[in-house]
Coordinates of C-alpha atoms in Angstrom, one line a residue:
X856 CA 80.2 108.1 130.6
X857 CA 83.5 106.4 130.8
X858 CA 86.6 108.2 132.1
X859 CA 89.6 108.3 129.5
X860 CA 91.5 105.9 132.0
X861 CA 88.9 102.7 131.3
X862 CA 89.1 103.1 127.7
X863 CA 89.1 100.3 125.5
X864 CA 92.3 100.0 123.1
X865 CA 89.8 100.6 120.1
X866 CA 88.1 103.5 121.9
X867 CA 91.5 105.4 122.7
X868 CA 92.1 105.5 119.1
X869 CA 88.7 106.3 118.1
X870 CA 89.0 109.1 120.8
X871 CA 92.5 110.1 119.5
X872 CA 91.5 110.7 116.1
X873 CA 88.4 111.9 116.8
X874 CA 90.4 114.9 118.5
X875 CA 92.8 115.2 115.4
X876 CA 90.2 115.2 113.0
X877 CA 88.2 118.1 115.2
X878 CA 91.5 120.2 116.1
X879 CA 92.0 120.0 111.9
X880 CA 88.6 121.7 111.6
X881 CA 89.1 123.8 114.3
X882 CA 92.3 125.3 112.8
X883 CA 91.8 125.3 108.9
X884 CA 89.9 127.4 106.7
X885 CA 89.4 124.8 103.7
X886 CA 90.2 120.9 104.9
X887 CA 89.2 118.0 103.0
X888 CA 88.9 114.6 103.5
X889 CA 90.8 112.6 101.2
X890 CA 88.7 109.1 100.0
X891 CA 90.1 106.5 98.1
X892 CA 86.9 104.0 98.8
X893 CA 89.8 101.7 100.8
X894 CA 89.1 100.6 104.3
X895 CA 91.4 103.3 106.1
X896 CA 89.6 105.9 104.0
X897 CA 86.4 104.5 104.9
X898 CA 87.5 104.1 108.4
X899 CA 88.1 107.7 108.5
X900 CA 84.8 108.9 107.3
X901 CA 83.1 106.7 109.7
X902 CA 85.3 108.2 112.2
X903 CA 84.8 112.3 110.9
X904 CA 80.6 111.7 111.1
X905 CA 81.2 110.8 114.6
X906 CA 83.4 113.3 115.2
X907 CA 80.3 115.9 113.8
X908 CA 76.9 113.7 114.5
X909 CA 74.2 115.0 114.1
X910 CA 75.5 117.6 112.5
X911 CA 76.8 117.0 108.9
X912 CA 80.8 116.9 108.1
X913 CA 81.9 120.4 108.1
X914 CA 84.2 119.6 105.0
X915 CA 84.5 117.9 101.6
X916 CA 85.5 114.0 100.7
X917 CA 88.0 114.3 97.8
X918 CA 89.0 111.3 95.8
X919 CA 91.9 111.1 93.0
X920 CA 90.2 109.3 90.0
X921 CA 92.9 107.6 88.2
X922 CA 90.0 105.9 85.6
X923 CA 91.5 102.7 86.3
X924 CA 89.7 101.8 89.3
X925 CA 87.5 98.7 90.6
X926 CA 84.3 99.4 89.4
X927 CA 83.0 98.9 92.7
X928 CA 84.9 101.2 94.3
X929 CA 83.1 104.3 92.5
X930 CA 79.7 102.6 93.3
X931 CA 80.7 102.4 96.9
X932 CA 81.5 106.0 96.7
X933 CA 79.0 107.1 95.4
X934 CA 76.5 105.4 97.3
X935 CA 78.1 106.2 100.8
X936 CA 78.6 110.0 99.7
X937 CA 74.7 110.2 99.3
X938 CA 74.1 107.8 102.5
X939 CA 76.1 110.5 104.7
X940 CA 74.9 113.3 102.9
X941 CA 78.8 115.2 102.2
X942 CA 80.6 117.2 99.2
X943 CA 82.2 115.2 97.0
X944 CA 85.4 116.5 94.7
X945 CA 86.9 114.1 92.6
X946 CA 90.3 115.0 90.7
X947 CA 90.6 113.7 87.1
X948 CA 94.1 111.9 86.4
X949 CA 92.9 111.4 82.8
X950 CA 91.9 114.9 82.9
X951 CA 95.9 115.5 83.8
X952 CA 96.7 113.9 81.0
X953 CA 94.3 115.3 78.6
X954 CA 95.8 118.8 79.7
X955 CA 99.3 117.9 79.3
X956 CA 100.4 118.0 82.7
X957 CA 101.4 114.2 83.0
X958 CA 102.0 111.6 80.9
X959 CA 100.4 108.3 80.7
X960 CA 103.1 105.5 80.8
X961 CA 103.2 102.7 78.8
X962 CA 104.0 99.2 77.9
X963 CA 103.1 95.9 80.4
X964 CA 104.0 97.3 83.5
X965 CA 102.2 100.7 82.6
X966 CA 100.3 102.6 85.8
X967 CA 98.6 105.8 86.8
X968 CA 99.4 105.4 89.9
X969 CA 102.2 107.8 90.1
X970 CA 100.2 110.1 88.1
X971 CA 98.1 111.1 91.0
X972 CA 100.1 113.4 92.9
X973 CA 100.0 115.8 90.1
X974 CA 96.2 115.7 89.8
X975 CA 96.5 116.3 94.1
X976 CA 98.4 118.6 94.2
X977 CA 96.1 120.9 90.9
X978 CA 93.0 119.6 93.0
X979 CA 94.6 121.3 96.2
X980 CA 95.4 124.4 94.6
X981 CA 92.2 124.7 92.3
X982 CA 90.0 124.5 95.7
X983 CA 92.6 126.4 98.1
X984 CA 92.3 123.0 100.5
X985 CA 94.6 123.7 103.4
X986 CA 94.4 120.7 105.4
X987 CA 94.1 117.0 103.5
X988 CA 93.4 114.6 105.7
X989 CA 94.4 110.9 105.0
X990 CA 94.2 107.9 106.0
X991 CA 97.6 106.3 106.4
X992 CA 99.1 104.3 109.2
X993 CA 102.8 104.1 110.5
X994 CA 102.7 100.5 110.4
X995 CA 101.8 100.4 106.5
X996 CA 105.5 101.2 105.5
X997 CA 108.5 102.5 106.8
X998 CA 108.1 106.4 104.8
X999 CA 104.8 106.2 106.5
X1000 CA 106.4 106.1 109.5
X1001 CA 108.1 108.7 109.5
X1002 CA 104.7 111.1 109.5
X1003 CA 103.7 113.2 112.0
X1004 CA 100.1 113.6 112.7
X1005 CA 100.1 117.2 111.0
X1006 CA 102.6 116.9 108.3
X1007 CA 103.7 120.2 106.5
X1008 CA 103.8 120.4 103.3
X1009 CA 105.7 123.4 101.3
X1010 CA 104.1 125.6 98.2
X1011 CA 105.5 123.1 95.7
X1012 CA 103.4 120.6 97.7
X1013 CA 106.8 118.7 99.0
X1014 CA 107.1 116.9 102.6
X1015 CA 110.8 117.2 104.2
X1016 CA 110.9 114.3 106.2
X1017 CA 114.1 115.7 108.4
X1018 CA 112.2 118.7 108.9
X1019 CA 109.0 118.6 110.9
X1020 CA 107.8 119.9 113.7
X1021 CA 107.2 118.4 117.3
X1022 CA 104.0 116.7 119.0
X1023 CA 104.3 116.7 122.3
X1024 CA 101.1 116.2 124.6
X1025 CA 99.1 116.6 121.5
X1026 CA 99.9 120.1 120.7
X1027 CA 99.5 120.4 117.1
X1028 CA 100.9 123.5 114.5
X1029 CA 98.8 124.2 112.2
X1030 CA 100.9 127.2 111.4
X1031 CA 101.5 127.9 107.7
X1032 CA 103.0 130.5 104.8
X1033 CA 100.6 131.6 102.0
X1034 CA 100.9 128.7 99.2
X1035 CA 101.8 126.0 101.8
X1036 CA 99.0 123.3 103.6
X1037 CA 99.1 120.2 106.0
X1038 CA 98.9 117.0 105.9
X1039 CA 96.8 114.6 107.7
X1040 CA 96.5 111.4 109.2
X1041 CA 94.1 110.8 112.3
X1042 CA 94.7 107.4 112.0
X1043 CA 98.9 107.1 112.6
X1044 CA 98.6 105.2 115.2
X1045 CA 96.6 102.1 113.9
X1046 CA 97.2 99.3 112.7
X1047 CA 95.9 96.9 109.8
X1048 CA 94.6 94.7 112.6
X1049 CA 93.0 97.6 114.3
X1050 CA 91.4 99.1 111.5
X1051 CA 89.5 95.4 110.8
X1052 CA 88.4 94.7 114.6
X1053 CA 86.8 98.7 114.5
X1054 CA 85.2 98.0 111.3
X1055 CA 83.8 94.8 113.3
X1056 CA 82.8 96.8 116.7
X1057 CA 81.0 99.2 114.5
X1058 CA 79.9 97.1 111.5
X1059 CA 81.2 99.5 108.7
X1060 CA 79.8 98.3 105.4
X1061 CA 82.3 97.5 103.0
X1062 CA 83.1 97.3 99.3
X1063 CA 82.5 94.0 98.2
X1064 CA 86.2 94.0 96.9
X1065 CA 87.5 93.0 100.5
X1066 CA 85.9 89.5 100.9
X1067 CA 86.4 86.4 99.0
X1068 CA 84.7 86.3 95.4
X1069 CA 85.8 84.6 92.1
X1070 CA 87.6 86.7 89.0
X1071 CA 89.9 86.4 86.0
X1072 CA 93.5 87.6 87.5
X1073 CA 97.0 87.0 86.0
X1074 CA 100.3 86.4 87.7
X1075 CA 103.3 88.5 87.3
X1076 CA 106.2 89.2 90.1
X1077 CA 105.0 87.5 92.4
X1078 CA 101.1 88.6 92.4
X1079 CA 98.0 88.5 91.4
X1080 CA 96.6 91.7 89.3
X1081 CA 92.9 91.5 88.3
X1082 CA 91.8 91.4 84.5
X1083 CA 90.5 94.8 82.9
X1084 CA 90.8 96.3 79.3
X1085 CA 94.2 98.3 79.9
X1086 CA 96.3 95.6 81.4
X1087 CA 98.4 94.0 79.1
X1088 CA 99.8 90.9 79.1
X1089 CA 103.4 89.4 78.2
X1090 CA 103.3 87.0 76.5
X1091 CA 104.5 84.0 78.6
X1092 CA 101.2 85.4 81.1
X1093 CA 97.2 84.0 81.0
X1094 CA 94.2 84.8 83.2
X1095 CA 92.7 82.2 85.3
X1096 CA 89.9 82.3 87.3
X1097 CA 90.8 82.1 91.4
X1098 CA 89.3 83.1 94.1
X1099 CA 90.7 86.3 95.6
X1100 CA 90.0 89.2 97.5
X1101 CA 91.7 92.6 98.0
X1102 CA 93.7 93.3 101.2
X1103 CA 94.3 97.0 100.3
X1104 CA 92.6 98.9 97.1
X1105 CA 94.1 101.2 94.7
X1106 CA 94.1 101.3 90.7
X1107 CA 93.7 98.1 89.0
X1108 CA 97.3 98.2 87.7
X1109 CA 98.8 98.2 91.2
X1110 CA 96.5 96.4 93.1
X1111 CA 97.6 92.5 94.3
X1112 CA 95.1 90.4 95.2
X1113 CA 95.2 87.9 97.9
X1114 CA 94.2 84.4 97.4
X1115 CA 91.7 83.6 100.1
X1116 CA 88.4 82.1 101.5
X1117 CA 87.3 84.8 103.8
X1118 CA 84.1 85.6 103.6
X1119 CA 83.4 87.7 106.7
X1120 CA 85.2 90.1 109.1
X1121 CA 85.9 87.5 111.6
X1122 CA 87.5 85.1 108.8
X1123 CA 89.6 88.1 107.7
X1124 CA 90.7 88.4 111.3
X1125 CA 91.7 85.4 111.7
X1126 CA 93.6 85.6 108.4
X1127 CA 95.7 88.5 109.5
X1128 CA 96.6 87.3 112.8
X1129 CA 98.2 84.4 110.5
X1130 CA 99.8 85.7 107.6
X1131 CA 103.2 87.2 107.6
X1132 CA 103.0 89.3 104.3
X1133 CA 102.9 93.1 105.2
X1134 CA 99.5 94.6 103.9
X1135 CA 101.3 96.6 101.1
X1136 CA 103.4 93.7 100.0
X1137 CA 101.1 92.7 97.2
X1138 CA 100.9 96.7 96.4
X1139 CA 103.3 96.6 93.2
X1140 CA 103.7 100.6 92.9
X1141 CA 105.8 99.6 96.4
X1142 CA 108.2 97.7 94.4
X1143 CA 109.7 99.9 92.1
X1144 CA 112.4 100.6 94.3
X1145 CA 113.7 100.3 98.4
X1146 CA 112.6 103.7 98.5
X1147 CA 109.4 104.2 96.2
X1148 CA 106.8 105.5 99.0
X1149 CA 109.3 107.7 100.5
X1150 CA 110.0 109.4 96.8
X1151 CA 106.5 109.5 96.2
X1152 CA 105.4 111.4 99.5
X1153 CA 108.3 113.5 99.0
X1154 CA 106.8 114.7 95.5
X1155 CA 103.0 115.0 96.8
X1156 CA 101.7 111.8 97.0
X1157 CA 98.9 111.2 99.8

């Protein structure tokens, strides 16, 4: 067995959020993995049924449903769900708005994006999760950056970046009020280029979405969004086909895709070494304003 000291970059993070993810079972009553079918979420799964083996995960994946996603994404769910044998939760946003609680936007630049943290934050309290467990990184975006491994989250369900509590040696709080629960992220201290060389090491399956296929995609702002029944065009805008894939997956309406050839891990390697667009650059939800994310998180959002 190797000693700590001759670890492997990738193997100190794997051991590093192995521990996190263990410590959050260790101190909450009700945690829950949060899956969006993206490779960070995927990542982490792969990561928590190591963390477990051969037992099964002692907690529930939990995805936000926005009904506008990839089609493929909710096969891959569903299919690595039954492969691992884990609970599944999924949380409605049409549901949300069906009820009332949000409203859908509208007009050509319309998303449900947003609309998620409302549909978290009901999903929390409906199951009494104490711990949500996510998958982002401190080198996605600066608000990201500002998370702590364990971040606290009030009874509204709102993060106060200026007031969290400290990490050192890897002590963690878990310490909360009635009403209140945690966020977190086992994964902080990876980046995009690590999360694609462990996928590699450990040949993770993916969603198809990730490598180089054709499809009927539009451009607006400075992006491509994929074609599907509830994006609307302006009228100066067409869909062509190109060949894309998706760098990071979320709801159709948000979703940039990446022109590109790569076809395999390696070629999307290499393709990331090169490029010197942030991973969330073609995320349009990120563009609404210098401080979008940071709002967002603030509110609820994952």
């Amino acid at each position: 067995m190797k000693s700590k000291y001759n670890l492997t970059h990738l193997e100190e993070l794997e051991y590093e959020s192995i521990y996190v993810i263990r410590e959050v079972a260790a101190q909450f009553e009700r945690p829950v993995l949060l899956f969006s079918g993206g490779k960070d979420s995927i990542v982490m799964t792969h990561l928590a049924v190591k963390a477990f083996y051969p037992a099964k995960l002692p907690f529930p994946l939990l995805h936000i449903d926005t009904g506008h996603n990839f089609e493929e994404t909710i096969v891959y769910r569903d299919e690595l769900v039954n492969k691992i044998g884990a609970v599944l939760y999924v949380g409605s946003v049409q549901e949300s708005i069906n009820k009332g609680r949000v409203v859908e936007e509208t007009g050509v630049n319309a998303s449900r994006n947003i609309l998620q943290t409302t549909t978290l934050l009901d999903t929390i309290e409906k199951y009494k999760f104490d711990a949500a467990m996510g998958g982002g990184r401190r080198d996605e975006e600066k608000a990201r950056a500002k998370e702590r491994f364990f971040s606290h989250r009030d009874e509204f369900g709102q993060w106060d970046p200026k007031n969290q509590r400290p990490e050192l040696w890897n002590i963690f709080n878990g310490r909360k009020n009635p009403g209140e629960h945690f966020r977190v992220f086992p994964i902080s201290n990876w980046t995009e280029m690590d999360v694609w060389q462990y996928i590699m090491k450990e040949n993770i399956d993916l969603p198809n979405l990730y490598f180089t296929h054709q499809r009927e995609v539009f451009y607006r702002d400075g992006q491509w969004l994929a074609k599907a029944p509830f994006m609307k065009l302006k009228p100066s805008e067409s869909y062509e086909m190109k060949t894309v894939r998706c760098r990071t997956i979320g709801d159709i309406s948000c979703t940039g895709l990446t022109l590109s050839t790569a076809n395999s891990i390696e070629d999307i390697i290499d393709e990331i070494a090169a490029t010197r667009i942030t991973e969330r650059g073609g995320r349009a939800d990120d563009q609404r304003s210098e401080a979008a994310m940071e709002d967002r998180k603030k509110e609820g959002y994952f």
